[in-house]
Structures are given as C-alpha cells and as structure tokens.
PDB file of C-alpha atoms in Angstrom:
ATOM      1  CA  UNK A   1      91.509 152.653 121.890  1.00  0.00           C
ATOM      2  CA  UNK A   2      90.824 151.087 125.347  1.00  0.00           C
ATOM      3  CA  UNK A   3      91.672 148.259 126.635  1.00  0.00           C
ATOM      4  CA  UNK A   4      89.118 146.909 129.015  1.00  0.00           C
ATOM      5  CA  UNK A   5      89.351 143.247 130.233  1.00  0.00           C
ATOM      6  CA  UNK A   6      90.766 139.549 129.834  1.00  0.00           C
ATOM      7  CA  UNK A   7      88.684 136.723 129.409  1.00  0.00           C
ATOM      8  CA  UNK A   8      89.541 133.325 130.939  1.00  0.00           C
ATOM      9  CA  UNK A   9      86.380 131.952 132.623  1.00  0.00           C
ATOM     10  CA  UNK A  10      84.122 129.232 131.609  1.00  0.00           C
ATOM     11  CA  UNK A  11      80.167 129.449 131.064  1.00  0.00           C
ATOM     12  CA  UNK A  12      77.852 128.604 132.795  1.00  0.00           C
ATOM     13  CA  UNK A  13      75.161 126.229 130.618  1.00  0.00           C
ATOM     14  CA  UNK A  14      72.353 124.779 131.800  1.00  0.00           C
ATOM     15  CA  UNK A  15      71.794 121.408 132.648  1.00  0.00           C
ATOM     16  CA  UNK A  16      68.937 121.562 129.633  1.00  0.00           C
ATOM     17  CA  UNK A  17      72.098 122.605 127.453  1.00  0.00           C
ATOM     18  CA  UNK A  18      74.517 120.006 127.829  1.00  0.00           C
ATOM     19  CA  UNK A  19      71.549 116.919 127.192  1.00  0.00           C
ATOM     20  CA  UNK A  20      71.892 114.609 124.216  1.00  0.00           C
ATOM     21  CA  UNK A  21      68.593 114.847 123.022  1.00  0.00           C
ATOM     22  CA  UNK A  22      67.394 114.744 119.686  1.00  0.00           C
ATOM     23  CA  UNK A  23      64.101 115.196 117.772  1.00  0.00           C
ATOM     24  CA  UNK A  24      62.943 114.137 114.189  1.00  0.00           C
ATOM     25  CA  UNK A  25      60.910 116.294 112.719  1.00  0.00           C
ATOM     26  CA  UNK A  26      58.829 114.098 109.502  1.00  0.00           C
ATOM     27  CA  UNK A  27      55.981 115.281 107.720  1.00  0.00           C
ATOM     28  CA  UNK A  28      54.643 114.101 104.063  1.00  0.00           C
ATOM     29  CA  UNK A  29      55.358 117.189 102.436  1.00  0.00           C
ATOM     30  CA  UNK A  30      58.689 117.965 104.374  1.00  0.00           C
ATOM     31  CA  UNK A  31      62.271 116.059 104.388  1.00  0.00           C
ATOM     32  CA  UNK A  32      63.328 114.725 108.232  1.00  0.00           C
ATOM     33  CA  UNK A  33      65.625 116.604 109.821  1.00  0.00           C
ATOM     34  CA  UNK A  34      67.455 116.436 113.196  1.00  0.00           C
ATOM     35  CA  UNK A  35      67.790 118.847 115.485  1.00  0.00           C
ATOM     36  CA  UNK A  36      70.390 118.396 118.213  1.00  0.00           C
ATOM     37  CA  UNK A  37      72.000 120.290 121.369  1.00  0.00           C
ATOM     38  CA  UNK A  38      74.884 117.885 121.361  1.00  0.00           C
ATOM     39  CA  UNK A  39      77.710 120.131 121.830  1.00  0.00           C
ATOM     40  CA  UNK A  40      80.795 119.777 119.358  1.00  0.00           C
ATOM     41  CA  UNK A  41      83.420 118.416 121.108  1.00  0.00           C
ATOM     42  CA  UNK A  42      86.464 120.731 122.070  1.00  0.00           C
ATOM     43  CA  UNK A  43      89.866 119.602 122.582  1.00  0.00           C
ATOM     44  CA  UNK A  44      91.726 121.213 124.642  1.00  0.00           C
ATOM     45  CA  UNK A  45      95.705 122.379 124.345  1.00  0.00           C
ATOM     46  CA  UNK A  46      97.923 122.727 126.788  1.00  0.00           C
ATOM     47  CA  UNK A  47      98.559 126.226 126.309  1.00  0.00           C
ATOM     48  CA  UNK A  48      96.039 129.340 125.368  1.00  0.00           C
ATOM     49  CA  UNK A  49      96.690 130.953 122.797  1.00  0.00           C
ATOM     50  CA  UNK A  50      96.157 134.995 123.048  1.00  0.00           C
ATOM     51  CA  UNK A  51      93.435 136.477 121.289  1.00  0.00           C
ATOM     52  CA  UNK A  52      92.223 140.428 121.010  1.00  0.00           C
ATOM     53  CA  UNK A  53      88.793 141.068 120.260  1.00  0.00           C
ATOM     54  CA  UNK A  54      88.024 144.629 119.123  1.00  0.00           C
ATOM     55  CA  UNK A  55      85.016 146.339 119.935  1.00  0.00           C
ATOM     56  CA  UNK A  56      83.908 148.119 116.581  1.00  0.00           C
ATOM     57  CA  UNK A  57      80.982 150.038 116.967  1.00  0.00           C
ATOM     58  CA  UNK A  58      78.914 150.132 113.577  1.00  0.00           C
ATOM     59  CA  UNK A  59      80.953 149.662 110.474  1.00  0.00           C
ATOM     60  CA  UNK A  60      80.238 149.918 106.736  1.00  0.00           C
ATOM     61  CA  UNK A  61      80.141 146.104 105.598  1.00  0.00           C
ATOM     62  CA  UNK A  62      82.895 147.051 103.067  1.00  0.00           C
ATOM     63  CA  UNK A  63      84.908 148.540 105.116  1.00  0.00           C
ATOM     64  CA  UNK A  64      84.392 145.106 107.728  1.00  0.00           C
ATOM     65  CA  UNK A  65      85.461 143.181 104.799  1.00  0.00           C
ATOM     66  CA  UNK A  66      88.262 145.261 103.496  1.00  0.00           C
ATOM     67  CA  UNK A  67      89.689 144.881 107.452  1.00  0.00           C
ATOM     68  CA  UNK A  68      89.544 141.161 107.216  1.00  0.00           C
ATOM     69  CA  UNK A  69      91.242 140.785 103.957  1.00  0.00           C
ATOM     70  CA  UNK A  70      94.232 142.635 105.214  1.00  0.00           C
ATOM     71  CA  UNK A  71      94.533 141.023 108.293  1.00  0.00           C
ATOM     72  CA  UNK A  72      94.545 137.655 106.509  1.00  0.00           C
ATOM     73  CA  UNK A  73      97.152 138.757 103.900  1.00  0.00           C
ATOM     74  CA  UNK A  74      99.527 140.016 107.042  1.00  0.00           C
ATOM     75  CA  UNK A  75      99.402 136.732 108.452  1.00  0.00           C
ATOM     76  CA  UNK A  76      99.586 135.057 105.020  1.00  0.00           C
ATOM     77  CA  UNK A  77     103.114 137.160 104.434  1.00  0.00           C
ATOM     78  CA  UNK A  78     104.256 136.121 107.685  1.00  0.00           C
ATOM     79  CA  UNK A  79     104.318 132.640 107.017  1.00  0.00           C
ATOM     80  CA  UNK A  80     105.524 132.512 103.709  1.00  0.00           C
ATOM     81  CA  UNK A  81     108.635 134.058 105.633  1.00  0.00           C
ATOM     82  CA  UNK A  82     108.605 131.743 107.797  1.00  0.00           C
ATOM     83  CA  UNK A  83     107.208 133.841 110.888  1.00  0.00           C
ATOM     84  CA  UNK A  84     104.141 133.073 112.809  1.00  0.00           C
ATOM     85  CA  UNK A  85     101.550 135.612 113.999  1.00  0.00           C
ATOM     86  CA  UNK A  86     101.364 135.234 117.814  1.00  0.00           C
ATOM     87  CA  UNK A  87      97.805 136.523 118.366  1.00  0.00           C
ATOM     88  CA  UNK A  88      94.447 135.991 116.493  1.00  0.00           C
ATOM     89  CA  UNK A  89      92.277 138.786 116.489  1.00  0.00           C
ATOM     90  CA  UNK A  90      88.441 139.105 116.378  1.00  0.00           C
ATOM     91  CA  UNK A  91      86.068 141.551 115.018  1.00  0.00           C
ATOM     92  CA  UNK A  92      82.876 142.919 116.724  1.00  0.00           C
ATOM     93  CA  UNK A  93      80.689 145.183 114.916  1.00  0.00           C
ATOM     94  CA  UNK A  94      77.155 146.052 113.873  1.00  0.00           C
ATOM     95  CA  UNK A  95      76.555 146.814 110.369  1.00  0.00           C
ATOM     96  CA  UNK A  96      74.475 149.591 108.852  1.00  0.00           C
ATOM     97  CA  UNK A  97      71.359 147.365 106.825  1.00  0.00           C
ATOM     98  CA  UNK A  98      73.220 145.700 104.382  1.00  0.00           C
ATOM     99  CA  UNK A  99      72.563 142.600 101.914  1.00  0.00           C
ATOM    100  CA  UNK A 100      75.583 139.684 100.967  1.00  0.00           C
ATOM    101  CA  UNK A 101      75.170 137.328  98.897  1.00  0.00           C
ATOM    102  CA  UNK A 102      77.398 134.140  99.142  1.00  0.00           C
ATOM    103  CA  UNK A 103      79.854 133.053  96.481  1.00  0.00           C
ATOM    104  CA  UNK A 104      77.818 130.481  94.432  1.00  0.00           C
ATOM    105  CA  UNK A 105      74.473 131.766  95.672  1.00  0.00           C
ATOM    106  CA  UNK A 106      71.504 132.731  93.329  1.00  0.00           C
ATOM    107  CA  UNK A 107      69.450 136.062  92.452  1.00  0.00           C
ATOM    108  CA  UNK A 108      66.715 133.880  92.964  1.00  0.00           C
ATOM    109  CA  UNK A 109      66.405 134.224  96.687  1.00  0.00           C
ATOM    110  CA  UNK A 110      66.554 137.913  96.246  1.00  0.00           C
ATOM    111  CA  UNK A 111      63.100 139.558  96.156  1.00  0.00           C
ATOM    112  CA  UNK A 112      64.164 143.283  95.160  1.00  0.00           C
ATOM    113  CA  UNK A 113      66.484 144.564  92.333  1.00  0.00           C
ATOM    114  CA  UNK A 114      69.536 146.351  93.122  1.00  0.00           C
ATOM    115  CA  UNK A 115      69.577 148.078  90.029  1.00  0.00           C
ATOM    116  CA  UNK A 116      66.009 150.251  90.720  1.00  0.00           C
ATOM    117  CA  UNK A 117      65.824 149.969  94.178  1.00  0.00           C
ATOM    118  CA  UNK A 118      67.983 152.251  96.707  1.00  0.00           C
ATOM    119  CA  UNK A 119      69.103 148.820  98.636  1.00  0.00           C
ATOM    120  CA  UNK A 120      72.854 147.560  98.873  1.00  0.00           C
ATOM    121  CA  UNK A 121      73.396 143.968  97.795  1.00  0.00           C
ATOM    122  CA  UNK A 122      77.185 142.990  98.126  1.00  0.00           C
ATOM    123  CA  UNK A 123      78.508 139.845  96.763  1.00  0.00           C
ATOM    124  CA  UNK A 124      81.316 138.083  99.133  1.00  0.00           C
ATOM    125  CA  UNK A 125      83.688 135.227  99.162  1.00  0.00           C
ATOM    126  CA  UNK A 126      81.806 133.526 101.961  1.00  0.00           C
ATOM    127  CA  UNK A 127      79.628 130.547 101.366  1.00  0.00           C
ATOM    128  CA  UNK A 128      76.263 130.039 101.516  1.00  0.00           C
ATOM    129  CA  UNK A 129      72.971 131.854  99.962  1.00  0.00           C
ATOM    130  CA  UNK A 130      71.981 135.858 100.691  1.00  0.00           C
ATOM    131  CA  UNK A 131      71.491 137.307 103.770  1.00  0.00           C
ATOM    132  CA  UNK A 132      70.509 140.616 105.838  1.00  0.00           C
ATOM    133  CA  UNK A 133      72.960 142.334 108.258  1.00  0.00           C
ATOM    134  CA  UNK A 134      71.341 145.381 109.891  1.00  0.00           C
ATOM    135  CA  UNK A 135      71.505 147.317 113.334  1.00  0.00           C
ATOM    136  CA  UNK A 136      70.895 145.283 115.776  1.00  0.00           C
ATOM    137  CA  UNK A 137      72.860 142.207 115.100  1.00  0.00           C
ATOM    138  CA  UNK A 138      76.063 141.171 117.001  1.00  0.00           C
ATOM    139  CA  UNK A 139      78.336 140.272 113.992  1.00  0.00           C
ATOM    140  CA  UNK A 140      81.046 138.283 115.014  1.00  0.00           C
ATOM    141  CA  UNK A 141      84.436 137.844 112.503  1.00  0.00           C
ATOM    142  CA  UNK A 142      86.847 135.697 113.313  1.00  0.00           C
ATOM    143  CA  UNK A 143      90.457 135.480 112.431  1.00  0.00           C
ATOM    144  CA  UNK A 144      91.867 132.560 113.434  1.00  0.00           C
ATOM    145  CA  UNK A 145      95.199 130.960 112.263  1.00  0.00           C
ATOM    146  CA  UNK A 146      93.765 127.267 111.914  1.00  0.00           C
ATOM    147  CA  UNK A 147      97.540 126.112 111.928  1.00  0.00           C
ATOM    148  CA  UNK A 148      97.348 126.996 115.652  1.00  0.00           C
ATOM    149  CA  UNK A 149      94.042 124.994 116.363  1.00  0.00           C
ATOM    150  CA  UNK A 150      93.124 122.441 113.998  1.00  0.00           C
ATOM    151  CA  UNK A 151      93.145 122.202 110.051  1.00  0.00           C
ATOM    152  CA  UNK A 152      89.891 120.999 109.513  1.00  0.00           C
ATOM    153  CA  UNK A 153      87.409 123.736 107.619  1.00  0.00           C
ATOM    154  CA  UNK A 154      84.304 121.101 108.858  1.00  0.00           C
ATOM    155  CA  UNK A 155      85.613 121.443 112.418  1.00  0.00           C
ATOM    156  CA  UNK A 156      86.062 124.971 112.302  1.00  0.00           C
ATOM    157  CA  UNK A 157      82.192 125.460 111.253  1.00  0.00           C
ATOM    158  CA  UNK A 158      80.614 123.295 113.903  1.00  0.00           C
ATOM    159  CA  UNK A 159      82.849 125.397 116.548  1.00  0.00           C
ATOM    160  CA  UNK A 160      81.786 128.852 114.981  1.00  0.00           C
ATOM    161  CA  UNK A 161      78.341 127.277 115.878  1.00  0.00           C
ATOM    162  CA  UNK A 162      79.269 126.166 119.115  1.00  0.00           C
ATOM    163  CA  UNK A 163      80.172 129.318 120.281  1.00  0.00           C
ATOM    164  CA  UNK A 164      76.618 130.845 119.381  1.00  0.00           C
ATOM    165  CA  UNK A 165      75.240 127.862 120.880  1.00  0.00           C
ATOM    166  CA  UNK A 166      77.104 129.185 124.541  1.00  0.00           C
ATOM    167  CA  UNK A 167      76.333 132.279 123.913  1.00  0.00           C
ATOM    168  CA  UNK A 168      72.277 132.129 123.600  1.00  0.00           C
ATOM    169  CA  UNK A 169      72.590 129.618 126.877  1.00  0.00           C
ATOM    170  CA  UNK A 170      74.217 132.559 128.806  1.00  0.00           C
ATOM    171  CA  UNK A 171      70.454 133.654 128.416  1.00  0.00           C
ATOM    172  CA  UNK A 172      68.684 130.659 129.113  1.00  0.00           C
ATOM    173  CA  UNK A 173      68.186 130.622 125.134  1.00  0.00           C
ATOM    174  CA  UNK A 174      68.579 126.681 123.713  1.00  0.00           C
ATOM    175  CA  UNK A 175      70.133 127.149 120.421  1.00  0.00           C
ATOM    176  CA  UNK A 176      69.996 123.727 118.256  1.00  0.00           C
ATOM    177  CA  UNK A 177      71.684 123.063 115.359  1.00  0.00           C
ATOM    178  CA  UNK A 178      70.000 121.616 111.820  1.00  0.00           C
ATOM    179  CA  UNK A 179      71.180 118.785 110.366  1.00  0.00           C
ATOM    180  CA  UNK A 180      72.086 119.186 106.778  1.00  0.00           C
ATOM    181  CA  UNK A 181      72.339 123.428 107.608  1.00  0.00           C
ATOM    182  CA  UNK A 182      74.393 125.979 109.129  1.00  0.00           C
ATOM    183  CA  UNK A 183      73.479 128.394 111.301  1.00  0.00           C
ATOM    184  CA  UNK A 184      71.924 127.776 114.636  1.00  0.00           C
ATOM    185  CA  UNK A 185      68.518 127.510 115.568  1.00  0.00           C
ATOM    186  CA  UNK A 186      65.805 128.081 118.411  1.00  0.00           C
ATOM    187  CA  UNK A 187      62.110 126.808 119.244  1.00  0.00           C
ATOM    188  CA  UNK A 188      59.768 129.549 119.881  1.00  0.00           C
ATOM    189  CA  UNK A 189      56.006 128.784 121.214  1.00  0.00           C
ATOM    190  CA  UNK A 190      53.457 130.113 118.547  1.00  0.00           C
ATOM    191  CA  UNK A 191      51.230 133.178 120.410  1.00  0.00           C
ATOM    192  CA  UNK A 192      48.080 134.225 119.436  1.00  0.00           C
ATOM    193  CA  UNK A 193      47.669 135.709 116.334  1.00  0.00           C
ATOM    194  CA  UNK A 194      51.518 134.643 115.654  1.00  0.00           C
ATOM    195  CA  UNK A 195      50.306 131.898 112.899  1.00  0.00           C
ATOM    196  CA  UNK A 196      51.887 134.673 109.430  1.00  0.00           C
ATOM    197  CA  UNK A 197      54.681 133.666 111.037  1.00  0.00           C
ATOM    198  CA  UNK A 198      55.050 130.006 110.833  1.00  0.00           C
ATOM    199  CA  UNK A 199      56.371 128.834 107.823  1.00  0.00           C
ATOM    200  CA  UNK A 200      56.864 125.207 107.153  1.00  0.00           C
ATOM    201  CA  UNK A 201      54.769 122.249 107.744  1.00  0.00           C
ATOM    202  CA  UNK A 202      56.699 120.989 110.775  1.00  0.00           C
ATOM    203  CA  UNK A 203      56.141 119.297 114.672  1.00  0.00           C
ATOM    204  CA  UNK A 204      58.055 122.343 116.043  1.00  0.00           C
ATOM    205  CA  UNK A 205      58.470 126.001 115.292  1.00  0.00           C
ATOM    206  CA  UNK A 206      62.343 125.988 114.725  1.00  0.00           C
ATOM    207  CA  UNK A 207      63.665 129.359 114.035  1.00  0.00           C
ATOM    208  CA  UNK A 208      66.268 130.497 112.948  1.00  0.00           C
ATOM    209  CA  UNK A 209      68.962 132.566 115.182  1.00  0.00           C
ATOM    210  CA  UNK A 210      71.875 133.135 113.584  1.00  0.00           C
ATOM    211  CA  UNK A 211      73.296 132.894 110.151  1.00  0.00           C
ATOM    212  CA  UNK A 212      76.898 131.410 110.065  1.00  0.00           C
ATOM    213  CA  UNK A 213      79.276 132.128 106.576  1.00  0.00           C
ATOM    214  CA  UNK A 214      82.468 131.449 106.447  1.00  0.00           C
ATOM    215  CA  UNK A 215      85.821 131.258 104.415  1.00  0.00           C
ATOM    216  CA  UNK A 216      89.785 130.594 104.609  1.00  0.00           C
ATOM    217  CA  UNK A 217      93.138 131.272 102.830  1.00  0.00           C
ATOM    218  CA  UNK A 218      95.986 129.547 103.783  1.00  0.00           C
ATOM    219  CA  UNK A 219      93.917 128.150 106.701  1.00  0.00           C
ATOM    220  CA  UNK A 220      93.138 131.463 108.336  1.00  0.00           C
ATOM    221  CA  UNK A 221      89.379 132.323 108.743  1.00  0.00           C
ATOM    222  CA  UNK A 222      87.638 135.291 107.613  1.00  0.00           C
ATOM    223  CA  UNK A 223      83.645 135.983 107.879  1.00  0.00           C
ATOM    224  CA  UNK A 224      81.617 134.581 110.681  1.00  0.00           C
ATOM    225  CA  UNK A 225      78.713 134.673 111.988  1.00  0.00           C
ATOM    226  CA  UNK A 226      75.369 137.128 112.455  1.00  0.00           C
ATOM    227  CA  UNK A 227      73.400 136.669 115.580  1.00  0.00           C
ATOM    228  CA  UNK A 228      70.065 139.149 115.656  1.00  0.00           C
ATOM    229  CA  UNK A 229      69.759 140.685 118.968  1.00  0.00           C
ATOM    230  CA  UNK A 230      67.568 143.123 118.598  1.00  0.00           C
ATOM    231  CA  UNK A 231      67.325 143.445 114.449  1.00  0.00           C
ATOM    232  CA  UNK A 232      64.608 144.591 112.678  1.00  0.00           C
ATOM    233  CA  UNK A 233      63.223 141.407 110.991  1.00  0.00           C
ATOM    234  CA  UNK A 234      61.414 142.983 108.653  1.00  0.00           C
ATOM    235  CA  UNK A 235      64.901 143.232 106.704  1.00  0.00           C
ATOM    236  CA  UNK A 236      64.311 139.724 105.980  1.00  0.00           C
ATOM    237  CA  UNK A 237      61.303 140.015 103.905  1.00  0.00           C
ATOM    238  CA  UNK A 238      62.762 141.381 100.827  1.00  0.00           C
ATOM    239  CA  UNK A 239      64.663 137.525 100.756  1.00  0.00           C
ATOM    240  CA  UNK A 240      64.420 134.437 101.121  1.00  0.00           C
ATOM    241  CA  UNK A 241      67.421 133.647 104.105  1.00  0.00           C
ATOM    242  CA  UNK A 242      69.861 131.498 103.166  1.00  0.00           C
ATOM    243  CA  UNK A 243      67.852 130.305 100.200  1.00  0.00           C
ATOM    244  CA  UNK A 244      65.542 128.914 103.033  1.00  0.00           C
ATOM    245  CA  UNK A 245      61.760 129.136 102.117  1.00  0.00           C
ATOM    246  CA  UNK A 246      60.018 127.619 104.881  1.00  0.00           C
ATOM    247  CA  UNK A 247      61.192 128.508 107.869  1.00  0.00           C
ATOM    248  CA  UNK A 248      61.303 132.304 110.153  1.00  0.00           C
ATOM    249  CA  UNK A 249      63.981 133.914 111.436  1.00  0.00           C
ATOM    250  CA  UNK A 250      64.218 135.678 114.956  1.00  0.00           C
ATOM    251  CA  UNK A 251      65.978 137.109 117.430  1.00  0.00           C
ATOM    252  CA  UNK A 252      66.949 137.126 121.569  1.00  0.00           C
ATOM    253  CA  UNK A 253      64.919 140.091 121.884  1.00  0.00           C
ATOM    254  CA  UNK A 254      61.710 137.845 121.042  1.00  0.00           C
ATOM    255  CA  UNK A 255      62.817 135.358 124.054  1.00  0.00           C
ATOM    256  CA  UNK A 256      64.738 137.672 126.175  1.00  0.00           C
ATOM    257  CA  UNK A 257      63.668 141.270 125.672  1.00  0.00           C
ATOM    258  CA  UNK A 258      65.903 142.537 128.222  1.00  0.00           C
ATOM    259  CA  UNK A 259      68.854 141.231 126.843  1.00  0.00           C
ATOM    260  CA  UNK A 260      71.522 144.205 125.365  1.00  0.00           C
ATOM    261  CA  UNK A 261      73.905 144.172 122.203  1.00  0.00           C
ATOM    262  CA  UNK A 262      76.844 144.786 125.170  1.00  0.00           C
ATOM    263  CA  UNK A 263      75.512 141.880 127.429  1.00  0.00           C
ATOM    264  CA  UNK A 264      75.463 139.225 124.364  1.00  0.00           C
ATOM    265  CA  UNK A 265      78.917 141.046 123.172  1.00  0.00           C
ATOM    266  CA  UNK A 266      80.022 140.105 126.344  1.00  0.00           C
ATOM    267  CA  UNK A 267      78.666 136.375 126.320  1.00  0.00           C
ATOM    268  CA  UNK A 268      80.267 135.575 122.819  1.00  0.00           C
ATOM    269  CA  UNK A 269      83.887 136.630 123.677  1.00  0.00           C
ATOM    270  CA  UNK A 270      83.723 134.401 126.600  1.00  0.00           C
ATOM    271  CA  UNK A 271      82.338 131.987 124.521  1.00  0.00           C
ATOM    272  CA  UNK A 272      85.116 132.330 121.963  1.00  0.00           C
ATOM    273  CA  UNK A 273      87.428 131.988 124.932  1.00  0.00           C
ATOM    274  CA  UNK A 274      86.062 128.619 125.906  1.00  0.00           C
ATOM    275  CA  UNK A 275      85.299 127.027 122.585  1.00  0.00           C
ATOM    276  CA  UNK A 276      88.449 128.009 121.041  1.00  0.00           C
ATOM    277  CA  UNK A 277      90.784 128.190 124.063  1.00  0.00           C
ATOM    278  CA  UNK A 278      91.653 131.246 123.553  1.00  0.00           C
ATOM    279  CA  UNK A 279      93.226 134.029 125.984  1.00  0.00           C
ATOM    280  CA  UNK A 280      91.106 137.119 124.962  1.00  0.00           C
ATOM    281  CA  UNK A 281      91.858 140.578 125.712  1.00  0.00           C
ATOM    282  CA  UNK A 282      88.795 143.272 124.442  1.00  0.00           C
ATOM    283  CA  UNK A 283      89.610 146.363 123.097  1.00  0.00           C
ATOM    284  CA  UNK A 284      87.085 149.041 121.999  1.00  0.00           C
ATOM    285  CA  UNK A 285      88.567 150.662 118.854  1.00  0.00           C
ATOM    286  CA  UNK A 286      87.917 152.083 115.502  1.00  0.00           C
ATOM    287  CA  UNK A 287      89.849 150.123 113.549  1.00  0.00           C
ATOM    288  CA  UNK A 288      91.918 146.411 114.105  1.00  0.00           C
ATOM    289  CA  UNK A 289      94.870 147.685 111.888  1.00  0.00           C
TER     290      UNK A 289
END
C-alpha cells in the first residue's frame, strides 16, 4: 500500500451553497415536497479525531461487505474489553454492476428476475429499497465509531448527506436534499429532445445524485453512500431506484463532464474531513484489513 496525503483543509462552497432557500414543489397529482440547501449543522470538537481512508480500486460488492462486517466486529470486541479503537477507517471503491436490495425492501421495484436472468441481486442489512452500483460510481463506506462523534443514527444520516452535498459544490454542482427522502438531489435544465427523461409531474426537474443506505451495530456505521460519476444509467432501468417511480437519476458527468472518479475521490475525503472532523490520512490499498 501507499500512503499518499493528509487531509485537514476546509472547502470551498459557493456563496449559492451556503443560502437558506427553499422551494415547494405542489401539483394536483403529486404530494409537496421541500427541497433545501440548508446545510446540517456540524459541531465541532476540540480535538480531530484520525481517520484512514483506503483507496480500493474496484471490488466485488461481497467482498466490500464482507470488509465492513469485520471491521465493525474488531471494534465491537474492543469495546466489550473495554478498549477503544483510535482511528475510523473509510472505504473507497467502485463496484463491478451489481444490484442490493435493502433489508425490508420489496421485489416489486425489481424489473428482472434473478433466477433466469444472468444479473446479481444481493440482499443487505442496509435500509432502504433496491439499488444499482456499477463502474463509475464513487462508493463511499464509512466506519465510524458514533461513540466518538455523536449517538444519534438521524444525525449521522443528514451528515452522510452533507458530505455529498460538499462534495458536488467542489464542482459548482448544488446538491439539495428531499424532504421525507434520503439521498441527495440536483436540478438539471430539460434539453431538447430530453423530455423520456422527465418523470414526475413537478415545477422542477429534481434528480437524483446519490443514493445514501446505511446501518449500525453497537453504534458503529457500516454502508454509505453511492454517488454516480460517470455510471452508466442505463443500469437503472431494470428498477425502480429506491422504490422511487417518478423521478430520474443522474450523474456529475451530465453537469460536469470533465470531472474524474480521482478528482470527486479527492473532494469527498476532504469533505469527510470537514463534516466529520476528522484527521484523514489516504492510503491506496487492496484491502483495509
């Protein structure tokens, strides 16, 4: 493995970023909704704690998984004997294309079958409905020992947000959250011959970004979030995202076509770094154990 950098400076977010705005989107057929770039607000310790965020490469989503589970259950031993883990860790990866369905979510938002098809659909201990990972995507895992931050799972959401939220404005990208849905969001200006696209009967073309799933044991986080970069969105068709119906998905490339999986890499471990507070040190490796 190498190690390449620290990460202790802030971002840089447009003045467009930081506003309070809101907007209602109401139609007859369609319940409101709010969508806000409020940022969550981040307390701030007195200390940093250190952080190492490995550089994966593309990874076999079981394998991802497998990774995560034994990183929690190290930290879980620790503190049953009374020891504390000093640094979190993060995990940066692509995955080959890959289907997960949420714990509690429904076939029903699954157009193929798994049985006849040659497609994998993997059923995790995250929440939420089905989604696609695929080539392309920045997939972000966190594994953060909430003891050491704050022991609120609702908290720890609307930060995992957050950080996407930084990272798309280190492009001049407004991500917006949804209220009532997870994830993060971003307007996009129909072109011609765009209209397939729009789904929904609503003021503004609201897209959406990134998928966020997440889960804990013992308060330390596993899963994450999905941000498409440059994915193939066609992966999407074969569901309905997040049990969604009505609205697209996209990616940075659409906005920001010269944007690379390194540079937004880049932009979400500073992000982590600021949202979080954490000292992060990047590592390019092939495995976190």
């Amino acid at each position: 493995m190498s190690v390449r950098s620290g990460w202790r400076g802030a971002l840089s977010v447009a003045s467009s970023f930081t506003s309070r705005q809101q907007w209602c989107l109401s139609t007859a057929t369609k319940s409101t909704r709010f969508f806000s770039t409020q940022s969550a607000a981040v307390e701030t310790p007195q200390t940093q704690r250190k952080c190492i965020a490995y550089l994966l490469g593309r990874v076999e989503y079981e394998t991802a998984w497998d990774w995560q589970k034994q990183l929690i259950q190290q930290r879980v031993v620790a503190m049953r004997a009374g020891q504390s883990v000093e640094k979190d860790v993060v995990l940066i990866l692509e995955h080959p294309s890959v289907y997960t369905l949420g714990r509690g979510g429904t076939m029903e938002n699954v157009k193929f079958d798994p049985e006849t098809e040659h497609v994998k659909l993997v059923r995790v201990d995250r929440g939420g409905e089905v989604t696609y990972h695929g080539p392309g995507q920045v997939v972000v895992y966190p594994i953060l020992d909430l003891t050491q931050h704050k022991k609120d799972l609702h908290w720890y959401l609307r930060q995992v947000e957050e950080v996407v939220i930084r990272t798309l404005a280190k492009f001049g990208i407004q991500g917006e959250r949804v209220d009532g849905l997870t994830g993060v969001w971003v307007e996009e200006q129909l072109e011609s011959g765009d209209d397939e696209h729009h789904k929904g009967n609503y003021d503004r073309d609201m897209r959406k970004i990134c998928a966020v799933g997440t889960h804990a044991s013992r308060w330390v986080t596993m899963h994450g979030f999905a941000l498409n970069v440059k994915t193939d969105l066609r992966g999407f068709d074969r569901i309905i995202p997040c049990g969604i119906d009505d609205r697209a998905v996209t990616s940075i490339e659409r906005i920001r076509p010269d944007a690379t999986i390194k540079d937004v890499q880049d932009a979400a471990i500073e992000a982590i770094s600021e949202v979080f507070h954490l000292d992060m040190e990047d590592v390019e490796a092939t495995t976190p154990l």
